[in-house]
């Protein structure tokens, strides 16, 4: 599989999300052959849940370099995630990654589950 330029990446990250991802990678001493896996899986209260975590590249993955971060995404997941923006919230009411997905018809209250 080849690496695809950021301009063609199906997802984007806010500046705060990028800073948090870099911090997590450094704190957990994640090896350079790992990348950030962004994807979906069945489940959650709305039918599909987001995947976000460091992982090794698997068959069927496409690799992107987004603002210096290696991102792995299964090609089949791209249709659900195209145009999605990942953000990091560090407030009193919420703390964690949030997903703004233009493809989601509905989302659950926790923001990590959606339906299309």
Short mmCIF file of C-alpha atoms in Angstrom, two decimals:
data_model
loop_
_atom_site.label_atom_id
_atom_site.label_comp_id
_atom_site.label_asym_id
_atom_site.label_seq_id
_atom_site.Cartn_x
_atom_site.Cartn_y
_atom_site.Cartn_z
CA UNK A 1 0.00 0.00 0.00
CA UNK A 2 1.19 3.48 -0.74
CA UNK A 3 1.18 6.59 1.39
CA UNK A 4 -1.32 9.24 0.34
CA UNK A 5 -0.70 12.96 0.67
CA UNK A 6 -2.63 14.93 3.32
CA UNK A 7 -4.56 16.80 0.61
CA UNK A 8 -6.42 13.56 -0.18
CA UNK A 9 -6.93 12.33 3.39
CA UNK A 10 -10.58 11.60 4.20
CA UNK A 11 -10.31 12.95 7.78
CA UNK A 12 -8.73 15.97 9.42
CA UNK A 13 -7.57 16.88 12.92
CA UNK A 14 -7.81 20.16 14.77
CA UNK A 15 -4.64 21.68 16.22
CA UNK A 16 -5.67 20.63 19.75
CA UNK A 17 -6.31 17.04 18.60
CA UNK A 18 -2.89 16.91 16.91
CA UNK A 19 -1.15 18.15 20.06
CA UNK A 20 -2.94 15.55 22.20
CA UNK A 21 -2.14 12.71 19.75
CA UNK A 22 1.55 13.65 19.70
CA UNK A 23 1.57 13.86 23.51
CA UNK A 24 -0.08 10.42 23.83
CA UNK A 25 2.34 8.87 21.34
CA UNK A 26 5.31 10.23 23.29
CA UNK A 27 3.93 9.34 26.74
CA UNK A 28 3.10 5.78 25.71
CA UNK A 29 6.39 5.43 23.80
CA UNK A 30 4.58 4.20 20.67
CA UNK A 31 7.03 2.71 18.12
CA UNK A 32 7.47 4.47 14.78
CA UNK A 33 6.04 1.51 12.84
CA UNK A 34 2.67 2.17 14.52
CA UNK A 35 0.21 4.70 13.19
CA UNK A 36 -3.08 6.14 14.31
CA UNK A 37 -5.95 3.88 13.28
CA UNK A 38 -9.13 5.77 12.40
CA UNK A 39 -12.14 3.68 11.55
CA UNK A 40 -15.58 2.42 12.43
CA UNK A 41 -17.04 -0.75 13.88
CA UNK A 42 -20.55 -2.04 14.40
CA UNK A 43 -22.01 -1.36 17.82
CA UNK A 44 -22.74 1.49 20.14
CA UNK A 45 -26.13 2.96 20.85
CA UNK A 46 -26.56 4.40 17.33
CA UNK A 47 -25.30 1.42 15.32
CA UNK A 48 -21.67 2.31 14.55
CA UNK A 49 -18.78 3.41 16.79
CA UNK A 50 -15.60 5.27 15.96
CA UNK A 51 -12.18 3.61 16.28
CA UNK A 52 -9.25 5.81 17.25
CA UNK A 53 -6.02 4.32 18.57
CA UNK A 54 -2.44 3.48 17.72
CA UNK A 55 -2.02 0.25 15.77
CA UNK A 56 0.13 -1.47 13.16
CA UNK A 57 -0.78 -1.43 9.48
CA UNK A 58 -3.06 -4.27 8.34
CA UNK A 59 -4.11 -5.71 4.99
CA UNK A 60 -6.68 -3.44 3.37
CA UNK A 61 -5.34 -0.30 5.05
CA UNK A 62 -4.52 2.89 3.27
CA UNK A 63 -1.84 5.06 4.85
CA UNK A 64 -2.03 8.83 5.11
CA UNK A 65 0.35 11.38 6.58
CA UNK A 66 -1.80 14.06 8.19
CA UNK A 67 0.13 16.97 9.70
CA UNK A 68 3.08 14.66 10.37
CA UNK A 69 1.02 11.85 11.92
CA UNK A 70 0.89 8.48 10.22
CA UNK A 71 -2.78 7.44 9.90
CA UNK A 72 -4.09 4.01 8.91
CA UNK A 73 -7.62 3.55 7.61
CA UNK A 74 -9.31 0.54 6.10
CA UNK A 75 -10.48 1.52 2.61
CA UNK A 76 -14.01 0.26 3.38
CA UNK A 77 -14.34 2.75 6.26
CA UNK A 78 -13.61 5.83 4.16
CA UNK A 79 -17.18 6.19 2.90
CA UNK A 80 -18.39 6.56 6.50
CA UNK A 81 -15.65 8.98 7.53
CA UNK A 82 -15.12 11.20 4.49
CA UNK A 83 -14.93 14.82 5.65
CA UNK A 84 -14.85 13.98 9.36
CA UNK A 85 -12.90 16.24 11.73
CA UNK A 86 -11.43 14.94 14.99
CA UNK A 87 -11.08 17.42 17.84
CA UNK A 88 -9.83 17.25 21.44
CA UNK A 89 -11.93 18.75 24.23
CA UNK A 90 -10.28 19.48 27.57
CA UNK A 91 -13.03 21.26 29.44
CA UNK A 92 -14.84 20.82 32.73
CA UNK A 93 -17.92 19.28 31.09
CA UNK A 94 -16.16 17.03 28.61
CA UNK A 95 -12.69 15.66 28.07
CA UNK A 96 -11.64 13.51 25.14
CA UNK A 97 -11.70 13.22 21.39
CA UNK A 98 -14.82 14.37 19.57
CA UNK A 99 -15.93 13.55 16.04
CA UNK A 100 -17.67 15.93 13.66
CA UNK A 101 -18.89 13.66 10.88
CA UNK A 102 -20.94 15.15 8.01
CA UNK A 103 -22.04 11.62 7.02
CA UNK A 104 -23.73 10.85 10.34
CA UNK A 105 -27.52 11.11 10.23
CA UNK A 106 -27.70 10.85 14.01
CA UNK A 107 -25.30 10.54 16.92
CA UNK A 108 -25.73 9.35 20.47
CA UNK A 109 -25.30 11.53 23.54
CA UNK A 110 -21.72 10.38 24.16
CA UNK A 111 -20.68 11.40 20.62
CA UNK A 112 -18.77 8.19 19.86
CA UNK A 113 -21.62 6.33 18.18
CA UNK A 114 -23.49 7.28 15.01
CA UNK A 115 -25.78 6.04 12.26
CA UNK A 116 -25.76 6.72 8.52
#
